[in-house]
Amino acid sequence: MQAGGQGLAPITPIRRRLVTDEVIDRLIVAIAIGAFPPGHRFVEESLAAEFGVSRVPIREAMRELWLQGIVNSSPGRGWKVAAFDDRQIREVCSVRIALETLLLAGTIPRLRADPSRFAEIDKALDVMRKGAADGHVEQVQRADVEFHRAALSVAGHSLGLGIWEGISRQVLIIFGLEIRSHPDLDAVVVQHEQLRRFLAVGDPSDLASVLREHIAGWWSSSQDRPEDQNETDNWEMNHVSIA
């Protein structure tokens, strides 16, 4: 790259990075739908052959997923899917509740001042309804994340949205783990319809409690409890949903 009198030359995309991004996206979907369950150990050579790429983008993808807490690494033993146990799910939930409460507090007045801003939210909701009607779990998963992305984007808080994007992959995976245990896609749609109504007409002072119930309350009726009650003294339940 050469620098001229007008400054640096334009930067062009790096093809290898595009390949790495594609590998990451496919791995996230595979983990979310259960093809690679928690604890699954990856073999770089096998993945490279399956994706039809060299081992370089596979290794780069693993490093990025490791930074995001989606895979773990141990010396001499390669990479494996993170446990996504109760502790990890609670951590993601607690961060998500705090962050979405902050961002949606800015979203609500903008939506009510200009209802046309609901367009992308409603679009995601329509995709979710269709996915539920067709029994298409992956479509519902993606629409779930897109619903929240659309709602949070309205706030115009670019830094906050960027941080949320950093955990969105874990959100997708955890939702996949939960929905396979309790495959009620229609309930997911209802939850988001309720949240949409709240954003339109609900009392903003109730936002934190509404989000806590939406994010962590899907299994509030579950009878499963942890053996160590102290582990969840500051948490509503053992099983959570990232719906």
CSV table of C-alpha atoms in Angstrom, one decimal:
chain,number,residue,atom,x,y,z
A,1,MET,CA,0.0,0.0,0.0
A,2,GLN,CA,1.4,3.4,-1.0
A,3,ALA,CA,0.7,6.7,0.6
A,4,GLY,CA,0.3,9.7,-1.7
A,5,GLY,CA,-0.3,13.4,-1.3
A,6,GLN,CA,-3.9,12.7,-0.6
A,7,GLY,CA,-3.2,10.2,2.2
A,8,LEU,CA,-3.3,6.5,2.3
A,9,ALA,CA,-4.7,4.5,-0.7
A,10,PRO,CA,-8.1,3.0,-0.1
A,11,ILE,CA,-8.1,-0.2,1.9
A,12,THR,CA,-9.6,-3.2,0.0
A,13,PRO,CA,-11.1,-6.3,1.7
A,14,ILE,CA,-8.8,-9.2,2.5
A,15,ARG,CA,-10.2,-12.3,1.0
A,16,ARG,CA,-8.9,-14.6,3.7
A,17,ARG,CA,-10.8,-12.7,6.3
A,18,LEU,CA,-14.0,-13.2,4.4
A,19,VAL,CA,-13.3,-16.9,4.4
A,20,THR,CA,-12.7,-16.8,8.2
A,21,ASP,CA,-16.0,-15.0,8.7
A,22,GLU,CA,-17.9,-17.6,6.7
A,23,VAL,CA,-16.3,-20.4,8.7
A,24,ILE,CA,-17.3,-18.6,12.0
A,25,ASP,CA,-20.9,-18.1,10.8
A,26,ARG,CA,-21.2,-21.8,9.8
A,27,LEU,CA,-19.7,-23.0,13.1
A,28,ILE,CA,-22.0,-20.8,15.1
A,29,VAL,CA,-25.0,-22.3,13.3
A,30,ALA,CA,-23.7,-25.8,13.7
A,31,ILE,CA,-23.2,-25.3,17.5
A,32,ALA,CA,-26.6,-23.6,17.9
A,33,ILE,CA,-28.5,-26.5,16.2
A,34,GLY,CA,-26.6,-29.1,18.1
A,35,ALA,CA,-24.4,-30.5,15.4
A,36,PHE,CA,-21.4,-29.7,17.7
A,37,PRO,CA,-22.7,-30.0,21.3
A,38,PRO,CA,-20.9,-28.5,24.3
A,39,GLY,CA,-17.6,-30.3,24.9
A,40,HIS,CA,-17.3,-31.4,21.3
A,41,ARG,CA,-13.6,-31.4,20.3
A,42,PHE,CA,-12.7,-29.9,16.9
A,43,VAL,CA,-10.1,-31.4,14.6
A,44,GLU,CA,-8.7,-28.6,12.4
A,45,GLU,CA,-7.8,-30.9,9.6
A,46,SER,CA,-11.3,-32.4,9.4
A,47,LEU,CA,-13.0,-29.1,9.5
A,48,ALA,CA,-10.8,-27.7,6.8
A,49,ALA,CA,-11.7,-30.7,4.6
A,50,GLU,CA,-15.4,-30.3,5.3
A,51,PHE,CA,-15.4,-26.6,4.5
A,52,GLY,CA,-13.1,-26.9,1.6
A,53,VAL,CA,-10.5,-24.4,3.0
A,54,SER,CA,-7.0,-24.5,4.3
A,55,ARG,CA,-6.4,-24.9,8.1
A,56,VAL,CA,-5.4,-21.2,8.3
A,57,PRO,CA,-9.0,-19.7,8.4
A,58,ILE,CA,-10.1,-22.6,10.6
A,59,ARG,CA,-7.4,-21.7,13.1
A,60,GLU,CA,-8.3,-18.0,12.8
A,61,ALA,CA,-12.0,-18.8,13.4
A,62,MET,CA,-11.1,-20.8,16.5
A,63,ARG,CA,-9.1,-18.0,18.0
A,64,GLU,CA,-11.9,-15.5,17.5
A,65,LEU,CA,-14.5,-17.9,19.0
A,66,TRP,CA,-12.1,-18.5,21.9
A,67,LEU,CA,-12.0,-14.7,22.5
A,68,GLN,CA,-15.8,-14.7,22.6
A,69,GLY,CA,-16.0,-17.6,25.1
A,70,ILE,CA,-17.6,-20.0,22.6
A,71,VAL,CA,-14.7,-22.5,22.4
A,72,ASN,CA,-12.0,-23.4,24.9
A,73,SER,CA,-8.4,-24.4,24.3
A,74,SER,CA,-6.0,-26.6,26.2
A,75,PRO,CA,-2.3,-27.1,25.4
A,76,GLY,CA,-1.8,-30.1,23.1
A,77,ARG,CA,-5.5,-30.9,23.0
A,78,GLY,CA,-6.8,-28.4,20.5
A,79,TRP,CA,-10.2,-26.7,20.6
A,80,LYS,CA,-13.6,-27.7,22.0
A,81,VAL,CA,-17.0,-26.2,22.3
A,82,ALA,CA,-17.5,-24.4,25.7
A,83,ALA,CA,-19.6,-26.1,28.3
A,84,PHE,CA,-22.4,-23.5,28.2
A,85,ASP,CA,-23.3,-24.6,31.7
A,86,ASP,CA,-25.4,-22.7,34.2
A,87,ARG,CA,-22.6,-20.4,35.2
A,88,GLN,CA,-21.8,-19.3,31.7
A,89,ILE,CA,-25.5,-18.9,30.8
A,90,ARG,CA,-26.0,-16.7,33.9
A,91,GLU,CA,-23.1,-14.5,33.0
A,92,VAL,CA,-24.4,-14.0,29.5
A,93,CYS,CA,-27.9,-13.3,30.9
A,94,SER,CA,-26.8,-10.8,33.5
A,95,VAL,CA,-24.7,-8.8,30.9
A,96,ARG,CA,-27.5,-8.9,28.4
A,97,ILE,CA,-30.2,-7.8,30.9
A,98,ALA,CA,-28.1,-4.8,32.0
A,99,LEU,CA,-27.1,-3.8,28.4
A,100,GLU,CA,-30.6,-4.2,26.9
A,101,THR,CA,-32.2,-2.2,29.7
A,102,LEU,CA,-29.8,0.6,29.0
A,103,LEU,CA,-30.3,0.6,25.3
A,104,LEU,CA,-34.0,0.0,25.2
A,105,ALA,CA,-34.5,3.0,27.6
A,106,GLY,CA,-33.3,5.0,24.6
A,107,THR,CA,-35.3,3.0,22.1
A,108,ILE,CA,-38.7,3.5,23.7
A,109,PRO,CA,-39.1,7.3,23.3
A,110,ARG,CA,-37.8,7.1,19.7
A,111,LEU,CA,-40.3,4.3,18.8
A,112,ARG,CA,-43.2,6.2,20.3
A,113,ALA,CA,-42.2,9.4,18.6
A,114,ASP,CA,-42.0,7.7,15.2
A,115,PRO,CA,-43.8,4.3,15.0
A,116,SER,CA,-42.3,3.8,11.5
A,117,ARG,CA,-39.2,2.7,13.4
A,118,PHE,CA,-41.0,-0.5,14.3
A,119,ALA,CA,-40.6,-1.6,10.7
A,120,GLU,CA,-37.4,-3.8,11.2
A,121,ILE,CA,-38.7,-5.1,14.5
A,122,ASP,CA,-42.0,-6.2,12.9
A,123,LYS,CA,-40.2,-7.7,10.0
A,124,ALA,CA,-38.2,-9.9,12.3
A,125,LEU,CA,-41.4,-10.8,14.2
A,126,ASP,CA,-43.0,-11.9,10.9
A,127,VAL,CA,-40.1,-14.1,10.1
A,128,MET,CA,-40.3,-15.6,13.6
A,129,ARG,CA,-44.0,-16.4,13.1
A,130,LYS,CA,-43.4,-18.1,9.8
A,131,GLY,CA,-40.5,-20.1,11.3
A,132,ALA,CA,-42.6,-21.2,14.2
A,133,ALA,CA,-45.5,-22.2,11.9
A,134,ASP,CA,-43.1,-24.3,9.7
A,135,GLY,CA,-41.3,-25.8,12.7
A,136,HIS,CA,-38.0,-24.2,11.5
A,137,VAL,CA,-36.0,-23.8,14.7
A,138,GLU,CA,-33.0,-22.1,13.0
A,139,GLN,CA,-35.2,-19.5,11.4
A,140,VAL,CA,-36.8,-18.7,14.8
A,141,GLN,CA,-33.4,-18.5,16.4
A,142,ARG,CA,-32.1,-16.0,13.9
A,143,ALA,CA,-35.3,-14.0,13.9
A,144,ASP,CA,-35.0,-13.8,17.7
A,145,VAL,CA,-31.6,-12.3,17.6
A,146,GLU,CA,-32.6,-10.0,14.7
A,147,PHE,CA,-35.7,-8.8,16.7
A,148,HIS,CA,-33.5,-7.6,19.5
A,149,ARG,CA,-30.9,-6.2,17.2
A,150,ALA,CA,-33.5,-4.2,15.4
A,151,ALA,CA,-35.0,-2.9,18.7
A,152,LEU,CA,-31.7,-2.0,20.2
A,153,SER,CA,-30.5,-0.3,17.0
A,154,VAL,CA,-33.3,2.3,17.3
A,155,ALA,CA,-31.5,3.7,20.4
A,156,GLY,CA,-28.7,5.0,18.2
A,157,HIS,CA,-26.1,3.9,20.8
A,158,SER,CA,-23.4,2.6,18.6
A,159,LEU,CA,-21.0,1.6,21.4
A,160,GLY,CA,-23.6,-0.2,23.3
A,161,LEU,CA,-24.9,-2.0,20.2
A,162,GLY,CA,-21.3,-3.1,19.4
A,163,ILE,CA,-20.9,-4.6,22.8
A,164,TRP,CA,-24.2,-6.4,22.4
A,165,GLU,CA,-23.1,-7.8,19.1
A,166,GLY,CA,-20.1,-9.3,20.9
A,167,ILE,CA,-22.4,-11.6,22.9
A,168,SER,CA,-25.0,-12.1,20.2
A,169,ARG,CA,-23.3,-15.3,19.1
A,170,GLN,CA,-23.5,-16.8,22.6
A,171,VAL,CA,-27.2,-15.7,22.7
A,172,LEU,CA,-27.9,-17.6,19.5
A,173,ILE,CA,-26.2,-20.8,20.8
A,174,ILE,CA,-27.8,-20.7,24.3
A,175,PHE,CA,-31.2,-20.2,22.7
A,176,GLY,CA,-30.5,-23.2,20.6
A,177,LEU,CA,-29.6,-25.3,23.6
A,178,GLU,CA,-32.7,-24.4,25.4
A,179,ILE,CA,-35.2,-24.7,22.6
A,180,ARG,CA,-34.0,-28.2,21.9
A,181,SER,CA,-34.9,-29.1,25.5
A,182,HIS,CA,-38.2,-27.3,25.4
A,183,PRO,CA,-39.3,-27.0,21.7
A,184,ASP,CA,-42.2,-24.6,22.0
A,185,LEU,CA,-41.6,-22.2,19.1
A,186,ASP,CA,-45.1,-20.7,19.5
A,187,ALA,CA,-44.2,-19.6,23.0
A,188,VAL,CA,-41.2,-17.8,21.7
A,189,VAL,CA,-43.4,-15.9,19.3
A,190,VAL,CA,-45.8,-14.9,22.0
A,191,GLN,CA,-43.0,-13.6,24.2
A,192,HIS,CA,-41.8,-11.3,21.5
A,193,GLU,CA,-45.3,-10.1,20.6
A,194,GLN,CA,-45.6,-9.2,24.3
A,195,LEU,CA,-42.3,-7.4,24.3
A,196,ARG,CA,-43.3,-5.5,21.1
A,197,ARG,CA,-46.5,-4.3,22.8
A,198,PHE,CA,-44.5,-3.2,25.8
A,199,LEU,CA,-42.2,-1.2,23.7
A,200,ALA,CA,-45.2,0.5,22.1
A,201,VAL,CA,-47.4,1.3,25.1
A,202,GLY,CA,-45.8,-0.2,28.3
A,203,ASP,CA,-44.7,1.8,31.4
A,204,PRO,CA,-41.0,2.6,30.8
A,205,SER,CA,-40.3,2.3,34.5
A,206,ASP,CA,-41.1,-1.4,34.2
A,207,LEU,CA,-38.5,-2.0,31.6
A,208,ALA,CA,-35.9,-3.7,33.8
A,209,SER,CA,-38.4,-6.2,35.2
A,210,VAL,CA,-40.0,-6.9,31.8
A,211,LEU,CA,-36.6,-7.6,30.3
A,212,ARG,CA,-35.6,-9.8,33.2
A,213,GLU,CA,-38.7,-11.9,32.7
A,214,HIS,CA,-38.3,-12.0,29.0
A,215,ILE,CA,-34.7,-13.0,29.0
A,216,ALA,CA,-34.6,-15.2,32.1
A,217,GLY,CA,-38.2,-16.1,32.8
A,218,TRP,CA,-39.1,-18.7,30.1
A,219,TRP,CA,-38.4,-21.5,32.5
A,220,SER,CA,-39.8,-19.9,35.6
A,221,SER,CA,-42.3,-22.7,36.0
A,222,SER,CA,-39.5,-25.4,35.8
A,223,GLN,CA,-39.2,-27.6,38.8
A,224,ASP,CA,-35.5,-28.1,38.1
A,225,ARG,CA,-33.4,-26.6,40.8
A,226,PRO,CA,-29.6,-26.6,41.4
A,227,GLU,CA,-28.3,-28.8,44.2
A,228,ASP,CA,-26.5,-25.8,45.7
A,229,GLN,CA,-29.2,-23.2,46.3
A,230,ASN,CA,-26.5,-20.6,47.2
A,231,GLU,CA,-25.3,-20.8,43.6
A,232,THR,CA,-28.5,-19.1,42.5
A,233,ASP,CA,-29.4,-16.8,45.4
A,234,ASN,CA,-29.0,-13.8,43.1
A,235,TRP,CA,-30.6,-15.5,40.1
A,236,GLU,CA,-34.2,-16.2,39.3
A,237,MET,CA,-33.9,-19.8,38.1
A,238,ASN,CA,-31.6,-22.7,37.2
A,239,HIS,CA,-32.7,-22.8,33.5
A,240,VAL,CA,-32.8,-19.6,31.5
A,241,SER,CA,-33.9,-18.7,28.0
A,242,ILE,CA,-32.2,-16.2,25.7
A,243,ALA,CA,-35.4,-15.9,23.6
